[in-house]
PDB file of C-alpha atoms in Angstrom:
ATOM      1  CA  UNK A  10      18.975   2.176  14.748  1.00  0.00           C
ATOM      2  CA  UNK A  11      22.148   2.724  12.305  1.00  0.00           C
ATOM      3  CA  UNK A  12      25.745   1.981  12.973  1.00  0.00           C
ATOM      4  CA  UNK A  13      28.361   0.914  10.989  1.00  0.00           C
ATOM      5  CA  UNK A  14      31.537  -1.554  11.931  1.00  0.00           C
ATOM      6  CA  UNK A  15      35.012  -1.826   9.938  1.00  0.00           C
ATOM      7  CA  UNK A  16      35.696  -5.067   9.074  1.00  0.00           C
ATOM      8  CA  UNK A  17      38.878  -6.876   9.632  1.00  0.00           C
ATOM      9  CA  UNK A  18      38.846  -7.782   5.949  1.00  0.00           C
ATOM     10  CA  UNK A  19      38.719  -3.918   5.609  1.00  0.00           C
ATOM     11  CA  UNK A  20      35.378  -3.648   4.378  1.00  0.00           C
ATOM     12  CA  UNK A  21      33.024  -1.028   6.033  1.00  0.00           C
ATOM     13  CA  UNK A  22      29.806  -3.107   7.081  1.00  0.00           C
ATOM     14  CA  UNK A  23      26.809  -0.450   7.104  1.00  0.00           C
ATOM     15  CA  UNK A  24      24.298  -2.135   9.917  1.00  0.00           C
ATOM     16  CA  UNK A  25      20.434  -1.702  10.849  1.00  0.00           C
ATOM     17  CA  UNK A  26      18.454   1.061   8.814  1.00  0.00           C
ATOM     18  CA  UNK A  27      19.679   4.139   7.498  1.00  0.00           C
ATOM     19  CA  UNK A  28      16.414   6.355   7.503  1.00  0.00           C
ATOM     20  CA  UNK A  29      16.956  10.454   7.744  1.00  0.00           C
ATOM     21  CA  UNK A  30      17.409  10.777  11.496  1.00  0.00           C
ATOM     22  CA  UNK A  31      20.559   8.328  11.040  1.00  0.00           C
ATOM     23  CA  UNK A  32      22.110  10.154   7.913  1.00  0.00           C
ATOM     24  CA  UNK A  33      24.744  12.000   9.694  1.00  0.00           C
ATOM     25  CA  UNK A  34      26.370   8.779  11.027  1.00  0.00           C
ATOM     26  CA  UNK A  35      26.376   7.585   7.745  1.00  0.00           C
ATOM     27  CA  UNK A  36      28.116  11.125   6.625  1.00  0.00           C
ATOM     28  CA  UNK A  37      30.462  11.314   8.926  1.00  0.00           C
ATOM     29  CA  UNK A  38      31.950   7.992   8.042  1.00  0.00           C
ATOM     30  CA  UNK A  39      31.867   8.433   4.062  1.00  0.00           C
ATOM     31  CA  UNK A  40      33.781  11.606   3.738  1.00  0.00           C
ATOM     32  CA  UNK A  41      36.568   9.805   4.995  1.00  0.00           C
ATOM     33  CA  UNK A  42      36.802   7.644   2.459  1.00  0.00           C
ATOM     34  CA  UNK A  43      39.232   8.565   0.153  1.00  0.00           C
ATOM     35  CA  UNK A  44      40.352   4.968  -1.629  1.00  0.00           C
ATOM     36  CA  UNK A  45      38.298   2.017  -2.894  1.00  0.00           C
ATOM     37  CA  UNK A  46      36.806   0.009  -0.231  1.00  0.00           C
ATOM     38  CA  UNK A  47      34.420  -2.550  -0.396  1.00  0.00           C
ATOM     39  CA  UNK A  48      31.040  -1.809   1.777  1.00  0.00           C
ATOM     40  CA  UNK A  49      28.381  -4.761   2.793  1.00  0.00           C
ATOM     41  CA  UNK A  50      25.317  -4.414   3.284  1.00  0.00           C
ATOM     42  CA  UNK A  51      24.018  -7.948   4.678  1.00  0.00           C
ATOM     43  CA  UNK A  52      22.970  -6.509   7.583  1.00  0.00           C
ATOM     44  CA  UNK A  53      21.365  -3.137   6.275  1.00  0.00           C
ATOM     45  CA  UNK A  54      17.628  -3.564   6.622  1.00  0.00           C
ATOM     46  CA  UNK A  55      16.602  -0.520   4.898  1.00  0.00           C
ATOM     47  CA  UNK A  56      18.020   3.156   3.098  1.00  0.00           C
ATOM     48  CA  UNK A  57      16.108   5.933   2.183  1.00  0.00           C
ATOM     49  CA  UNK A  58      17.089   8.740  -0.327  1.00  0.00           C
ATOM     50  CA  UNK A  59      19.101  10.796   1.761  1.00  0.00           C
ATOM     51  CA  UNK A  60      21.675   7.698   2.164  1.00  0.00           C
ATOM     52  CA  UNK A  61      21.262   7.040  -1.136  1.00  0.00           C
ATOM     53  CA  UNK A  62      22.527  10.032  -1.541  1.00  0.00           C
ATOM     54  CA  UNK A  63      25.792   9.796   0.412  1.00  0.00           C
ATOM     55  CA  UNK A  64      26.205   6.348  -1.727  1.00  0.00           C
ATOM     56  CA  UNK A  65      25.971   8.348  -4.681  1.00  0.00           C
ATOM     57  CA  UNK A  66      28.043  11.525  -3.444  1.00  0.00           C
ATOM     58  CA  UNK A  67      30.915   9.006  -2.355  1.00  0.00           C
ATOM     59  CA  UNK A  68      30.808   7.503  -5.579  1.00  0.00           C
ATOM     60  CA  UNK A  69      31.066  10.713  -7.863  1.00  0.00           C
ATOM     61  CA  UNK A  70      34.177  12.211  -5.652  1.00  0.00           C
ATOM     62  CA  UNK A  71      35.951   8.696  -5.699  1.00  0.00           C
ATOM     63  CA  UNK A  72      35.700   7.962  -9.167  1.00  0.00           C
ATOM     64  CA  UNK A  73      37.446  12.085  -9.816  1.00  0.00           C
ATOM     65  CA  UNK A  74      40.276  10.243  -8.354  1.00  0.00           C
ATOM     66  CA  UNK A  75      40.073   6.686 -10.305  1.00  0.00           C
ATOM     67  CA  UNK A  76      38.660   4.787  -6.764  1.00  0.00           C
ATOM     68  CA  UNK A  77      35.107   3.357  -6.512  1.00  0.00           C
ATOM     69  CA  UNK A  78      32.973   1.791  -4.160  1.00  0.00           C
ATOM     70  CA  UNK A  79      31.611  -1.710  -3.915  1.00  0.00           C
ATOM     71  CA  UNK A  80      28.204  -3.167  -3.015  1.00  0.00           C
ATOM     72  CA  UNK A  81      27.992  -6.472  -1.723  1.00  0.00           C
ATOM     73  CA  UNK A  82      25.273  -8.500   0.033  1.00  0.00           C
ATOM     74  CA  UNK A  83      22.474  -6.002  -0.981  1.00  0.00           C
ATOM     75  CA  UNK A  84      18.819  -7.292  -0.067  1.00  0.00           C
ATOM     76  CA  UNK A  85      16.080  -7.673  -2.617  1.00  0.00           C
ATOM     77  CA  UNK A  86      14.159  -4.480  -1.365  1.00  0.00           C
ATOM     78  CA  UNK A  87      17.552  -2.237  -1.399  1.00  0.00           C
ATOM     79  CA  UNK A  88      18.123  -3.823  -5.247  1.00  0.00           C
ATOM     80  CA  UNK A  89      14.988  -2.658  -5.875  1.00  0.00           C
ATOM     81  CA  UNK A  90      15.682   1.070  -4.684  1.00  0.00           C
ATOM     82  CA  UNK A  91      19.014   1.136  -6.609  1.00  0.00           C
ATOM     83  CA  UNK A  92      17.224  -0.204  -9.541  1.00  0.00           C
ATOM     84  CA  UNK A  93      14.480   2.549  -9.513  1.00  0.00           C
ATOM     85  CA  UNK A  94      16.919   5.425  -9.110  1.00  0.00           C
ATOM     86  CA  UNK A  95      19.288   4.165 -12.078  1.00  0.00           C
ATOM     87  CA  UNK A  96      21.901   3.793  -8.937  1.00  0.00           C
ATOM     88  CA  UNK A  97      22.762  -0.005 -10.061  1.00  0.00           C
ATOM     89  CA  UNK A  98      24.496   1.692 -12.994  1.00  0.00           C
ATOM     90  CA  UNK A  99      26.785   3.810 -11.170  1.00  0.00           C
ATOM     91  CA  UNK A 100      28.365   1.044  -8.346  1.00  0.00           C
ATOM     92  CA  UNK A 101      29.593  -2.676  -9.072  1.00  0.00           C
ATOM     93  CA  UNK A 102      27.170  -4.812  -6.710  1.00  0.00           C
ATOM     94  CA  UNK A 103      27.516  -8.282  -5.666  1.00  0.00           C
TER      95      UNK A 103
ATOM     96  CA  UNK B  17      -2.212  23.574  17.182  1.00  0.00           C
ATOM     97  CA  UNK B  18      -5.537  22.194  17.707  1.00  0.00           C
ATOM     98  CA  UNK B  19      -7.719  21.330  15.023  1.00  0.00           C
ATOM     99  CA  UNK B  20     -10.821  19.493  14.916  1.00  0.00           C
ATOM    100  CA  UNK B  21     -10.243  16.669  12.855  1.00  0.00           C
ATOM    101  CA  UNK B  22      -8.700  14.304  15.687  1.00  0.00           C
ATOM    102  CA  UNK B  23      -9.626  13.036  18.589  1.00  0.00           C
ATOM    103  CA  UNK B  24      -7.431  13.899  22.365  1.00  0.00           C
ATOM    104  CA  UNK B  25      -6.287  10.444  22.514  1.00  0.00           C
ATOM    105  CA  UNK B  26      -4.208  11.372  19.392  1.00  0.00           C
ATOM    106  CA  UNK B  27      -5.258   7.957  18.133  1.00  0.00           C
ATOM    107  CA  UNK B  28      -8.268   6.183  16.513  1.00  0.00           C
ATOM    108  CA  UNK B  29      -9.623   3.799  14.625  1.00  0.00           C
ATOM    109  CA  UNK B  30     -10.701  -0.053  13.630  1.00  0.00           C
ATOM    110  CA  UNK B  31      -7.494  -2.725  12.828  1.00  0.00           C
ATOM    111  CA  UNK B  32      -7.867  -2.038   9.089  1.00  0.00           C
ATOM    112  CA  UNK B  33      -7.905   1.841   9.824  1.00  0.00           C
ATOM    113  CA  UNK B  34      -6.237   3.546  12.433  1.00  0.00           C
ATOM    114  CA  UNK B  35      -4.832   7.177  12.645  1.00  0.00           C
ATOM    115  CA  UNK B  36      -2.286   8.570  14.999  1.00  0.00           C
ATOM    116  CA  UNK B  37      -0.499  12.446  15.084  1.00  0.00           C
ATOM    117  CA  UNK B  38       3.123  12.830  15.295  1.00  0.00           C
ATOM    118  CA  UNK B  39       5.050  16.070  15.779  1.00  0.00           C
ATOM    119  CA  UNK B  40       6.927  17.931  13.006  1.00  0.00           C
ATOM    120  CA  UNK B  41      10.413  16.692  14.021  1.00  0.00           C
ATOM    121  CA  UNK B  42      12.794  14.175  12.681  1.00  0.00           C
ATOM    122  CA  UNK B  43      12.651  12.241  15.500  1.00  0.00           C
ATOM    123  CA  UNK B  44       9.414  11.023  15.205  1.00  0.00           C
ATOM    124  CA  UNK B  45      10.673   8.947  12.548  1.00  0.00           C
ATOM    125  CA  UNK B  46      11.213   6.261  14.481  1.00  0.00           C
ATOM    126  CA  UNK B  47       7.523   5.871  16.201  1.00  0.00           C
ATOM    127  CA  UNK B  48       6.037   6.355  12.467  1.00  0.00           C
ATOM    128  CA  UNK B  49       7.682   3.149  11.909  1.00  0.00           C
ATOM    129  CA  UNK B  50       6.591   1.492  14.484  1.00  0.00           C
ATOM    130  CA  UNK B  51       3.134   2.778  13.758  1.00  0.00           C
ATOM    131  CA  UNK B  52       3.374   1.469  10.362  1.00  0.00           C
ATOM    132  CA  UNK B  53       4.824  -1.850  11.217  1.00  0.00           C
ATOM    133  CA  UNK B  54       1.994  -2.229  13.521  1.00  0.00           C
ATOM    134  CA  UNK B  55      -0.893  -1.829  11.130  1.00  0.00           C
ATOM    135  CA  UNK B  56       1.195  -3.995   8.850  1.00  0.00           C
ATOM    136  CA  UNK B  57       1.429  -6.679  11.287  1.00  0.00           C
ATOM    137  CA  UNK B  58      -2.243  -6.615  12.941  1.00  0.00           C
ATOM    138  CA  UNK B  59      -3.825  -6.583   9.507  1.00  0.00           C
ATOM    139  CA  UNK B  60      -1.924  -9.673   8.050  1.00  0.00           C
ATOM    140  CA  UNK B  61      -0.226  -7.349   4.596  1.00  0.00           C
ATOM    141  CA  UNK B  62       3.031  -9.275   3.280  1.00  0.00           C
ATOM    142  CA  UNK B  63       5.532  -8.220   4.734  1.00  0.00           C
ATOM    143  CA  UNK B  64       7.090  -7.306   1.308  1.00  0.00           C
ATOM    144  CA  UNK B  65       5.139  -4.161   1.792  1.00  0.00           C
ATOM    145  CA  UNK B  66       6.560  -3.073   4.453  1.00  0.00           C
ATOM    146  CA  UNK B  67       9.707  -1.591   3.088  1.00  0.00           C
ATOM    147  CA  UNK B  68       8.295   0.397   0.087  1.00  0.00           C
ATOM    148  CA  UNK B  69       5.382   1.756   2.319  1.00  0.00           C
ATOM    149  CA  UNK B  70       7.608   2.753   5.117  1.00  0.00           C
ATOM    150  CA  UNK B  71      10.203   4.288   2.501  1.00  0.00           C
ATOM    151  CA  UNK B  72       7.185   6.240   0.695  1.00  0.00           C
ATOM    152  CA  UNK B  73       5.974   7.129   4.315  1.00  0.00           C
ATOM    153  CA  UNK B  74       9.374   8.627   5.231  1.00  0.00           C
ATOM    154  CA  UNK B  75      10.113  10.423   1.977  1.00  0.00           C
ATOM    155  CA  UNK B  76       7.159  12.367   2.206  1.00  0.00           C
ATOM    156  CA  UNK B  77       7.195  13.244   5.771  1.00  0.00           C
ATOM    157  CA  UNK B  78      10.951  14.447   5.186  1.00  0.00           C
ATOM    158  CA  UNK B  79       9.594  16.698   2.317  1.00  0.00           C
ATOM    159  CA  UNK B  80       7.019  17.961   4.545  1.00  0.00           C
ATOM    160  CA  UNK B  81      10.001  19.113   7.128  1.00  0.00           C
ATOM    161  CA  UNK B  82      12.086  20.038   4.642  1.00  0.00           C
ATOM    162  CA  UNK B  83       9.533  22.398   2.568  1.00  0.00           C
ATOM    163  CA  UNK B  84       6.616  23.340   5.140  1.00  0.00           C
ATOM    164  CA  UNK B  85       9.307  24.913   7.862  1.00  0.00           C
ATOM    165  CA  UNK B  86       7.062  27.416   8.959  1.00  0.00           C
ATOM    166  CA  UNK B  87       4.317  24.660   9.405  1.00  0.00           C
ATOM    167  CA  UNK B  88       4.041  24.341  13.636  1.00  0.00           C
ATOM    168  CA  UNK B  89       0.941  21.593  13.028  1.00  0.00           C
ATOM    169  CA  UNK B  90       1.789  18.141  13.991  1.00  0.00           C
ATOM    170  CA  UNK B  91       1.167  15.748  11.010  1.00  0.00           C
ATOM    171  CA  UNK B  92      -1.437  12.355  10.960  1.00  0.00           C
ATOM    172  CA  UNK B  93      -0.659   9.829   9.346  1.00  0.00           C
ATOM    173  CA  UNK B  94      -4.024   7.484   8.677  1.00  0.00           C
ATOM    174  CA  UNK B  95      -4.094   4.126   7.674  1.00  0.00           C
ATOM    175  CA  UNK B  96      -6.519   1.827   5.915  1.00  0.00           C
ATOM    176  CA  UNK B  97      -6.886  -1.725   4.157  1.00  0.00           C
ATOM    177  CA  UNK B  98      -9.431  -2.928   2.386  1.00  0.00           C
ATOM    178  CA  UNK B  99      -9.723  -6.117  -0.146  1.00  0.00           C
ATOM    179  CA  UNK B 100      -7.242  -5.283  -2.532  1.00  0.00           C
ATOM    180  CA  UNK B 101      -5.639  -1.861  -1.630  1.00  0.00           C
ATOM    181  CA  UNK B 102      -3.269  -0.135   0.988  1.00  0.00           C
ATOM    182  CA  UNK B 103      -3.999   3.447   1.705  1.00  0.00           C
ATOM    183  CA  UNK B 104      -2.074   5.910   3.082  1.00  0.00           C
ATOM    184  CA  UNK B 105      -3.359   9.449   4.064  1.00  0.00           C
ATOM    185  CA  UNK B 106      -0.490  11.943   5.421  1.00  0.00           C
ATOM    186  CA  UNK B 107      -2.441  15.762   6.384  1.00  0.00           C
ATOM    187  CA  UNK B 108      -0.306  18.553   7.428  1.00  0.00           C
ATOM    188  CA  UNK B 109      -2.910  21.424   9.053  1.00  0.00           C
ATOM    189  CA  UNK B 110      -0.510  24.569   8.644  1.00  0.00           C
ATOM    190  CA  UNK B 111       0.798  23.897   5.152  1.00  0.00           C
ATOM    191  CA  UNK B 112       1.416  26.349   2.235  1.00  0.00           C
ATOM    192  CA  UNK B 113       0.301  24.566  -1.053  1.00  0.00           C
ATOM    193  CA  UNK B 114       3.127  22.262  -2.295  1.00  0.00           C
ATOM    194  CA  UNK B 115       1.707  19.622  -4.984  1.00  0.00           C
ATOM    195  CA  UNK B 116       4.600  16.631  -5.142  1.00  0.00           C
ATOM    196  CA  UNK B 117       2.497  15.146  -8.133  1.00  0.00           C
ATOM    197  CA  UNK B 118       3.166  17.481 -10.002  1.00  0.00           C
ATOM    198  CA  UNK B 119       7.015  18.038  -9.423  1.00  0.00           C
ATOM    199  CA  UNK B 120       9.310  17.428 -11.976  1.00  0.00           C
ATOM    200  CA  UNK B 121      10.023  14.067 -13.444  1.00  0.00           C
ATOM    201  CA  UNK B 122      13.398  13.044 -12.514  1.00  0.00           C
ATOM    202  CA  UNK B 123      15.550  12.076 -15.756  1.00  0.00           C
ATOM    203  CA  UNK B 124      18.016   9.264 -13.467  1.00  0.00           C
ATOM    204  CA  UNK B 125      20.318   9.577 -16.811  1.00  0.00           C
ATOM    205  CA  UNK B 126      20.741  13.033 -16.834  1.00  0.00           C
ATOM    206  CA  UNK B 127      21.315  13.699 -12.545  1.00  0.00           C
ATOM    207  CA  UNK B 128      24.349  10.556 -12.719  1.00  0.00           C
ATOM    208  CA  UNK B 129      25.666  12.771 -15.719  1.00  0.00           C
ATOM    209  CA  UNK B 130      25.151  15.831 -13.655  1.00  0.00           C
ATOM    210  CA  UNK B 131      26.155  14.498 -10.679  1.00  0.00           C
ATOM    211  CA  UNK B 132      23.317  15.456  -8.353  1.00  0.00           C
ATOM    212  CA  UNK B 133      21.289  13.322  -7.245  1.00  0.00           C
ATOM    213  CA  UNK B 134      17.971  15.724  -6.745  1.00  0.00           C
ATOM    214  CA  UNK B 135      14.351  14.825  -6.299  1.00  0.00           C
ATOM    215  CA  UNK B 136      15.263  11.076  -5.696  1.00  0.00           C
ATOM    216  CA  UNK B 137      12.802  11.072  -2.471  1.00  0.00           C
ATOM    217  CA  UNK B 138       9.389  11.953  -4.585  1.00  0.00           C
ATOM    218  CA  UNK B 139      11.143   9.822  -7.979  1.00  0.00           C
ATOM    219  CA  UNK B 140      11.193   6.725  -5.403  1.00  0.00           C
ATOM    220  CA  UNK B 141       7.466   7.370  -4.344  1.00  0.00           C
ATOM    221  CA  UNK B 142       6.143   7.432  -7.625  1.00  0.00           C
ATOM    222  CA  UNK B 143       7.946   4.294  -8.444  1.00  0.00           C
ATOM    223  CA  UNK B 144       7.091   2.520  -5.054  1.00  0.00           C
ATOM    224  CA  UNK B 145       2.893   3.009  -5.401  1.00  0.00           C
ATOM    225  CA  UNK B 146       0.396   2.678  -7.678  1.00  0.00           C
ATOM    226  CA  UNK B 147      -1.253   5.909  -7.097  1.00  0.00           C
ATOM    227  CA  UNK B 148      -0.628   9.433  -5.279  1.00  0.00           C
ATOM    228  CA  UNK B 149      -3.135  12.315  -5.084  1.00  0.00           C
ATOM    229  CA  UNK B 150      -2.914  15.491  -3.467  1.00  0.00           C
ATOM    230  CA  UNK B 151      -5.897  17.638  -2.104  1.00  0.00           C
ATOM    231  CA  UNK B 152      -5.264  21.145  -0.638  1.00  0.00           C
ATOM    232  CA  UNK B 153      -7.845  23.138   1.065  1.00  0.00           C
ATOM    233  CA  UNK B 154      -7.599  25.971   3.796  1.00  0.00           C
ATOM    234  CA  UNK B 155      -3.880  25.125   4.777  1.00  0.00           C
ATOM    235  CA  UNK B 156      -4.500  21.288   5.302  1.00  0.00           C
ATOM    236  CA  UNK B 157      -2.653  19.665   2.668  1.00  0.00           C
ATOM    237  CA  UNK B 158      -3.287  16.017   1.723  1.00  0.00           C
ATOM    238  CA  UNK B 159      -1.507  13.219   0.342  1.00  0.00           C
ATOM    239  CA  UNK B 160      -3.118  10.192  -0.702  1.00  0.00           C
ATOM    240  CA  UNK B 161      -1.439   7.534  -1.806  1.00  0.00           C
ATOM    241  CA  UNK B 162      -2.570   3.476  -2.889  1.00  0.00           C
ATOM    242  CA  UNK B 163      -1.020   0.567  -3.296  1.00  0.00           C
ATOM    243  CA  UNK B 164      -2.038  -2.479  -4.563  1.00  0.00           C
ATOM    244  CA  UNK B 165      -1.923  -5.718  -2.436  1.00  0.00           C
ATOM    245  CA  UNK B 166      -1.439  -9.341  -3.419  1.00  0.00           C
ATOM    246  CA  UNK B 167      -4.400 -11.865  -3.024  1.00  0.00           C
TER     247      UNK B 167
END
């Protein structure tokens, strides 16, 4: 299962495995952001394309507006899926 | 729909092959895993091979829902190891013809330019294994994919 939890730091922790059937949670919570924000991913196990893709949409519509968002804690098989889709070029990751 | 090609049990096979049906639905998502995880586990593959084969397994059942809607077959997934190689068989019995290998290469450069992220699913499968095949005969579609294991 998916969920995400807001941090007290103010970071937006993404949790568990964002496959398709869990996309729309994911949705849901990304069009709301409308200012830079930090999101961790220690505890995402695994993302498919169609979150990938919410990463990415988030990312375009920020940026119109000078924000961005921020990767931190991604796990080796997630680097690898940002690395194949050219998607470590568009976010800073930590 | 029935078709001949599986047994009732909707289930078969030795620990390095086994083959199971799952309906055309989203929600079966989460039992494909499991399946997946299962032949992982009971036939000793590093678990680094979990992640791309589940991701691969995903992307293409997603296209399958996504471009076979008027498909009302349920979809098997079959699973083998042998020595050196992982194989992955997905068949969809009421498909129209639909060959991902030969979709369009995705230029990653050109979609962050664009931004629209399109195709990503079948660019990440071609990355993730080492080969993918596709057979189509008398509206059973198959896609065959390998990928190498570690010794």
């Amino acid at each position: 299962m998916f969920h995400v939890d807001h941090g007290a730091d103010g970071t937006i922790k993404l949790i568990g495995r964002l496959d398709a059937s869990q996309s729309e949670k994911a949705k849901v919570v990304f069009e709301n952001i409308t200012e830079s924000i930090t999101i961790d991913l220690k505890e995402l196990d695994y993302i498919s394309s169609l979150g990938l893709g919410i990463l990415f949409s988030t990312q375009i519509r920020l940026k119109e507006t000078g924000h961005a968002l921020k990767l931190v804690h991604m796990n080796d098989h997630i680097r690898d899926v940002f690395k194949y889709t050219s998607f470590d070029k568009m976010f800073e990751i930590e | 729909m029935y078709h001949p090609n599986m047994p009732e049990n909707n289930m078969e096979g030795e620990p390095g092959h086994m083959v199971k049906e799952f309906p055309r639905d989203i929600s079966s998502l989460e039992n494909i895993f499991s399946f997946v995880e299962q032949f992982v586990a009971t036939n000793q593959i590093q678990d680094s091979v979990l992640y791309p084969v589940q991701l691969v397994v995903e992307e293409l059942f997603t296209n399958i829902l996504k471009y076979q809607r008027g498909g009302e077959s349920n979809i098997s997934l079959d699973l083998e190891k042998t020595d050196k190689k992982f194989i992955m068989r997905m068949k969809d019995f009421d498909a129209e013809p639909f060959d991902i290998t030969k979709s369009r290469e995705v230029d990653t450069a050109a979609y962050i330019q664009q931004k629209k992220p399109g195709g990503l699913g079948i660019h990440l499968v071609k990355q993730l294994v080492d080969s993918i095949e596709y057979e189509y005969n008398n509206r059973i579609s198959t896609i065959t994919i390998i990928k190498h294991l570690e010794r």
